[in-house]
Short mmCIF file of C-alpha atoms and ligand atoms in Angstrom, two decimals:
data_model
loop_
_atom_site.label_atom_id
_atom_site.label_comp_id
_atom_site.label_asym_id
_atom_site.label_seq_id
_atom_site.Cartn_x
_atom_site.Cartn_y
_atom_site.Cartn_z
CA MET A 1286 47.68 -84.05 92.43
CA LEU A 1287 47.18 -87.77 92.85
CA ARG A 1288 45.42 -88.60 96.14
CA ARG A 1289 44.80 -92.26 95.56
CA PHE A 1290 45.55 -94.86 92.88
CA GLU A 1291 43.91 -98.27 92.83
CA ALA A 1292 44.09 -100.88 90.08
CA GLN A 1293 43.33 -104.49 90.87
CA ARG A 1294 44.76 -106.33 87.87
CA LEU A 1295 47.41 -103.86 86.81
CA VAL A 1296 50.49 -105.20 85.02
CA GLY A 1297 53.46 -102.96 85.88
CA SER A 1298 54.43 -100.43 88.53
CA ARG A 1299 52.04 -97.97 90.16
CA PRO A 1300 52.21 -94.19 90.17
CA ARG A 1301 52.54 -92.79 93.68
CA VAL A 1302 50.35 -90.47 95.70
CA GLY A 1303 51.54 -86.89 95.23
CA GLU A 1304 52.38 -87.26 91.55
CA THR A 1305 50.46 -85.27 88.97
CA ILE A 1306 48.80 -86.37 85.74
CA GLU A 1307 50.72 -84.63 82.99
CA ALA A 1308 48.81 -85.73 79.92
CA VAL A 1309 45.93 -87.88 78.75
CA GLU A 1310 45.86 -89.09 75.17
CA ALA A 1311 43.56 -91.44 73.28
CA ILE A 1312 44.91 -93.57 70.45
CA GLY A 1313 41.94 -95.40 68.99
CA LYS A 1314 40.49 -97.33 71.91
CA HIS A 1315 43.73 -97.12 73.88
CA LEU A 1316 43.85 -94.43 76.53
CA LEU A 1317 47.25 -93.27 77.75
CA MET A 1318 47.68 -91.37 81.00
CA ARG A 1319 51.14 -89.98 81.78
CA PHE A 1320 52.20 -89.40 85.39
CA SER A 1321 54.88 -87.03 86.62
CA GLY A 1322 56.85 -89.91 88.16
CA GLY A 1323 57.67 -91.22 84.68
CA LEU A 1324 55.00 -93.90 84.19
CA THR A 1325 52.37 -94.20 81.48
CA LEU A 1326 49.13 -96.02 82.25
CA GLU A 1327 47.56 -97.71 79.23
CA THR A 1328 43.97 -98.91 79.29
CA HIS A 1329 42.36 -100.54 76.29
CA MET A 1330 38.59 -100.39 76.12
CA ARG A 1331 37.81 -103.14 73.56
CA MET A 1332 34.02 -103.62 73.48
CA THR A 1333 33.30 -103.18 77.15
CA GLY A 1334 35.57 -100.67 78.85
CA SER A 1335 34.88 -97.04 79.71
CA TRP A 1336 36.35 -94.15 81.71
CA ARG A 1337 34.04 -91.96 83.78
CA LEU A 1338 34.77 -88.75 85.64
CA VAL A 1339 32.81 -88.34 88.87
CA VAL A 1340 32.77 -85.55 91.46
CA ALA A 1341 34.46 -86.77 94.65
CA GLY A 1342 31.86 -88.46 96.83
CA GLY A 1343 29.44 -88.69 93.91
CA ARG A 1344 27.54 -91.76 92.84
CA TRP A 1345 29.39 -94.24 90.62
CA PRO A 1346 27.70 -94.84 87.27
CA LYS A 1347 28.53 -98.56 87.34
CA PRO A 1348 28.78 -101.25 90.04
CA ALA A 1349 31.99 -101.44 92.11
CA HIS A 1350 32.83 -104.99 91.01
CA LEU A 1351 33.36 -103.72 87.44
CA LEU A 1352 35.89 -101.14 88.59
CA ARG A 1353 39.40 -101.63 87.17
CA VAL A 1354 41.13 -98.33 87.99
CA ARG A 1355 40.32 -95.64 90.49
CA ILE A 1356 42.27 -92.39 90.44
CA ASP A 1357 41.44 -89.72 92.99
CA VAL A 1358 42.60 -86.15 92.50
CA ASP A 1359 41.41 -83.04 94.33
CA GLY A 1360 37.65 -82.90 93.94
CA TRP A 1361 37.37 -85.62 91.29
CA GLN A 1362 37.57 -89.33 90.70
CA ALA A 1363 38.51 -90.88 87.38
CA LEU A 1364 37.02 -94.38 87.23
CA CYS A 1365 37.73 -97.01 84.65
CA PHE A 1366 35.22 -99.84 84.34
CA SER A 1367 35.58 -103.21 82.61
CA ALA A 1368 38.71 -102.41 80.58
CA PRO A 1369 40.28 -105.74 79.63
CA VAL A 1370 43.82 -104.36 79.16
CA LEU A 1371 45.48 -102.47 81.96
CA ARG A 1372 49.22 -101.87 82.23
CA THR A 1373 51.91 -99.33 82.98
CA PHE A 1374 55.35 -98.85 81.44
CA PRO A 1375 58.01 -96.16 81.59
CA THR A 1376 56.94 -93.11 79.57
CA SER A 1377 60.43 -93.04 78.09
CA SER A 1378 59.77 -96.36 76.31
CA GLU A 1379 56.31 -95.41 75.09
CA ARG A 1380 57.28 -95.45 71.42
CA ARG A 1381 58.58 -98.99 71.67
CA GLU A 1382 55.62 -100.17 73.77
CA LEU A 1383 53.12 -98.84 71.24
CA ALA A 1384 55.07 -99.66 68.08
CA HIS A 1385 52.77 -102.61 67.40
CA LEU A 1386 49.82 -100.26 66.90
CA GLY A 1387 48.91 -99.15 63.39
CA PRO A 1388 48.05 -95.53 62.60
CA ASP A 1389 45.12 -94.06 64.51
CA LEU A 1390 42.06 -93.67 62.31
CA CYS A 1391 40.37 -91.28 64.76
CA VAL A 1392 42.75 -88.37 64.15
CA ALA A 1393 42.03 -85.53 61.69
CA ASP A 1394 44.41 -86.68 58.95
CA PRO A 1395 45.01 -90.42 59.37
CA ASP A 1396 47.96 -92.05 57.64
CA ILE A 1397 46.02 -94.28 55.25
CA ASP A 1398 49.11 -95.09 53.17
CA MET A 1399 50.81 -96.51 56.25
CA CYS A 1400 47.69 -98.59 57.04
CA LEU A 1401 47.72 -100.01 53.51
CA ALA A 1402 51.42 -100.82 53.75
CA ARG A 1403 50.94 -102.58 57.07
CA MET A 1404 47.97 -104.50 55.68
CA THR A 1405 50.14 -105.86 52.89
CA GLU A 1406 53.01 -106.61 55.23
CA LEU A 1407 51.05 -108.30 58.01
CA CYS A 1408 48.36 -110.27 56.16
CA VAL A 1409 48.99 -113.57 54.39
CA GLY A 1410 45.94 -113.05 52.19
CA THR A 1411 43.36 -115.52 53.46
CA GLU A 1412 42.22 -113.39 56.41
CA PRO A 1413 38.60 -112.28 56.07
CA LEU A 1414 38.29 -108.56 55.45
CA GLY A 1415 36.33 -108.08 58.69
CA GLU A 1416 39.19 -109.51 60.74
CA VAL A 1417 41.74 -107.32 58.97
CA LEU A 1418 39.69 -104.20 59.78
CA LEU A 1419 39.82 -105.20 63.46
CA ASP A 1420 43.58 -105.79 63.41
CA GLN A 1421 45.07 -103.02 65.56
CA ARG A 1422 48.48 -103.57 63.97
CA VAL A 1423 47.05 -102.46 60.60
CA ALA A 1424 44.95 -99.53 61.77
CA ASN A 1425 43.82 -98.49 65.18
CA GLY A 1426 40.27 -97.59 66.04
CA VAL A 1427 37.87 -99.95 64.25
CA GLY A 1428 35.93 -102.11 66.68
CA ASN A 1429 33.34 -104.77 66.06
CA VAL A 1430 30.46 -102.37 65.40
CA PHE A 1431 32.29 -100.30 62.80
CA LYS A 1432 33.71 -103.39 61.12
CA SER A 1433 30.19 -104.38 60.07
CA GLU A 1434 29.05 -100.83 59.35
CA VAL A 1435 32.01 -99.98 57.12
CA CYS A 1436 31.64 -103.15 55.02
CA TRP A 1437 27.95 -102.35 54.52
CA ALA A 1438 28.73 -98.74 53.57
CA GLU A 1439 31.20 -99.91 50.91
CA GLN A 1440 28.94 -102.81 49.83
CA VAL A 1441 31.59 -105.46 50.32
CA ASP A 1442 31.25 -108.90 51.86
CA PRO A 1443 33.08 -108.86 55.24
CA PHE A 1444 34.16 -112.48 54.70
CA THR A 1445 36.10 -111.76 51.50
CA PRO A 1446 39.70 -112.90 51.84
CA ILE A 1447 41.83 -109.77 52.00
CA ALA A 1448 43.91 -110.82 48.98
CA ARG A 1449 40.75 -110.46 46.89
CA VAL A 1450 40.06 -106.93 48.04
CA PRO A 1451 41.63 -104.54 45.50
CA GLY A 1452 43.86 -101.71 46.66
CA GLU A 1453 41.39 -98.96 45.79
CA LEU A 1454 38.65 -100.67 47.78
CA ARG A 1455 41.02 -101.17 50.73
CA ARG A 1456 41.71 -97.45 50.70
CA ARG A 1457 38.00 -96.60 50.54
CA LEU A 1458 37.26 -98.96 53.44
CA LEU A 1459 39.92 -97.28 55.59
CA GLU A 1460 38.77 -93.78 54.61
CA THR A 1461 35.16 -94.65 55.39
CA SER A 1462 36.26 -96.16 58.71
CA ALA A 1463 38.06 -92.95 59.59
CA ARG A 1464 35.09 -90.81 58.60
CA LEU A 1465 32.57 -92.86 60.60
CA LEU A 1466 34.87 -93.09 63.63
CA ARG A 1467 35.43 -89.34 63.69
CA ALA A 1468 31.72 -88.67 63.35
CA ASN A 1469 31.20 -90.77 66.49
CA LEU A 1470 33.94 -89.43 68.76
CA GLY A 1471 31.54 -87.63 71.08
CA PRO A 1472 29.39 -89.23 73.75
CA GLY A 1473 26.02 -90.70 72.94
CA ARG A 1474 24.65 -93.33 70.62
CA ARG A 1475 26.77 -94.40 67.68
CA THR A 1476 25.19 -93.64 64.34
CA THR A 1477 26.36 -94.37 60.81
CA VAL A 1478 23.08 -93.76 58.99
CA PRO A 1479 20.22 -91.42 59.88
CA GLY A 1480 18.55 -92.88 62.97
CA GLY A 1481 21.22 -95.33 64.09
CA LEU A 1482 23.30 -98.17 62.70
CA ALA A 1483 22.97 -99.74 59.27
CA VAL A 1484 23.42 -103.42 60.11
CA TYR A 1485 25.01 -104.00 63.51
CA GLY A 1486 22.50 -105.50 65.94
CA ARG A 1487 19.83 -105.67 63.21
CA ASP A 1488 19.67 -109.44 62.61
CA ARG A 1489 16.71 -110.34 60.34
CA GLN A 1490 15.59 -106.73 60.08
CA SER A 1491 15.31 -105.07 56.67
CA CYS A 1492 18.43 -103.68 55.05
CA ARG A 1493 18.17 -99.90 54.95
CA ARG A 1494 19.36 -99.92 51.34
CA CYS A 1495 17.62 -102.86 49.65
CA GLY A 1496 15.12 -104.23 52.17
CA SER A 1497 16.60 -107.75 52.36
CA PRO A 1498 16.92 -109.36 55.80
CA ILE A 1499 20.22 -108.58 57.55
CA ARG A 1500 22.25 -111.63 58.48
CA ARG A 1501 24.44 -112.33 61.49
CA ARG A 1502 27.43 -114.67 61.86
CA THR A 1503 30.64 -115.06 63.80
CA ILE A 1504 33.99 -115.15 62.06
CA GLY A 1505 37.59 -115.74 63.00
CA GLY A 1506 39.08 -117.11 66.18
CA LEU A 1507 37.72 -114.22 68.17
CA ALA A 1508 34.14 -115.48 67.86
CA ARG A 1509 33.06 -111.96 67.08
CA VAL A 1510 29.72 -111.36 65.54
CA THR A 1511 29.36 -109.85 62.07
CA TYR A 1512 26.24 -108.37 60.52
CA TRP A 1513 25.83 -107.86 56.80
CA CYS A 1514 23.30 -107.73 53.96
CA PRO A 1515 23.83 -110.69 51.61
CA ARG A 1516 22.18 -108.80 48.75
CA CYS A 1517 24.08 -105.48 48.96
CA GLN A 1518 27.29 -107.23 49.96
CA PRO A 1519 27.32 -110.26 47.65
CA SER A 1520 29.64 -113.14 48.34
CA SER A 1521 30.75 -113.74 44.74
CA SER A 1522 34.37 -113.17 45.68
CA ARG A 1523 34.25 -115.37 48.78
CA THR A 1524 36.31 -118.56 48.84
CA PRO A 1525 34.85 -121.57 50.65
CA GLU A 1526 35.64 -120.84 54.31
CA PRO A 1527 39.29 -119.78 54.52
CA GLY A 1528 40.71 -121.23 57.69
CA PRO A 1529 43.89 -122.43 59.34
CA GLY A 1530 46.02 -124.28 56.84
CA ALA A 1531 44.32 -122.73 53.84
CA ALA A 1532 46.79 -121.91 51.10
CA PRO A 1533 47.52 -118.20 50.92
CA ALA A 1534 46.31 -116.54 47.75
CA ALA A 1535 49.03 -116.20 45.16
CA ASP A 1536 48.53 -112.48 44.66
CA GLN A 1537 48.75 -111.67 48.33
CA THR A 1538 51.47 -109.05 48.02
CA SER A 1539 50.83 -107.81 44.52
CA GLY A 1540 47.10 -107.47 45.07
CA GLN A 1541 47.27 -103.75 45.69
ZN1 ZN B 1078 20.95 -104.59 51.40
#
């Protein structure tokens, strides 16, 4: 039973003391918590957010100024730190509220066909592959770390315009994303190769496949960092800096 609910920057109504938490579900990096009063709380973790469960009266694992949600139930506190997205909506309209999200890649049997269809539908063709992998409308679950790791695993340049990525390779990228995400669902350090990550955070270190120095760059409007190996992931298919106003590739919809 809910003893206390605090959320500083919440968009939407608040569940009331005395309600119960009926379900908790993760969809990619979105966490949904359903309350008996008919509200769903959605928190999105992006790069920074996390939920922690602490025994009532126990020490918080992170400083109080990072706290976004505090939920007290008998004997326990659920604490959400640093989540950038925080909102509630009626549980009855959950389907509509979440309709913008692509299929979840973290589930056992992800709907890759649907991801591919949404990729074709939503992309004009000039978007760099790395940005498309991050697009939650296409597929849900890939964050900045896995974007770089998946492109390295499939030996493809993350800056390739999506129209130049053939359908079979798109499918492999999504399947590899799903496999790596599921292998990292538990707590602890994320690993994609024995001993850690292949490229992410390894600027100028040796590629684990070919020994060349890993490179680091930001792409897209999100100023997100990308790591890749220029030798294993050659840029032969890259156009000169696709950007706003660039003409969409002609084969954007037929390029499956
Ligand atoms: Zn390499």
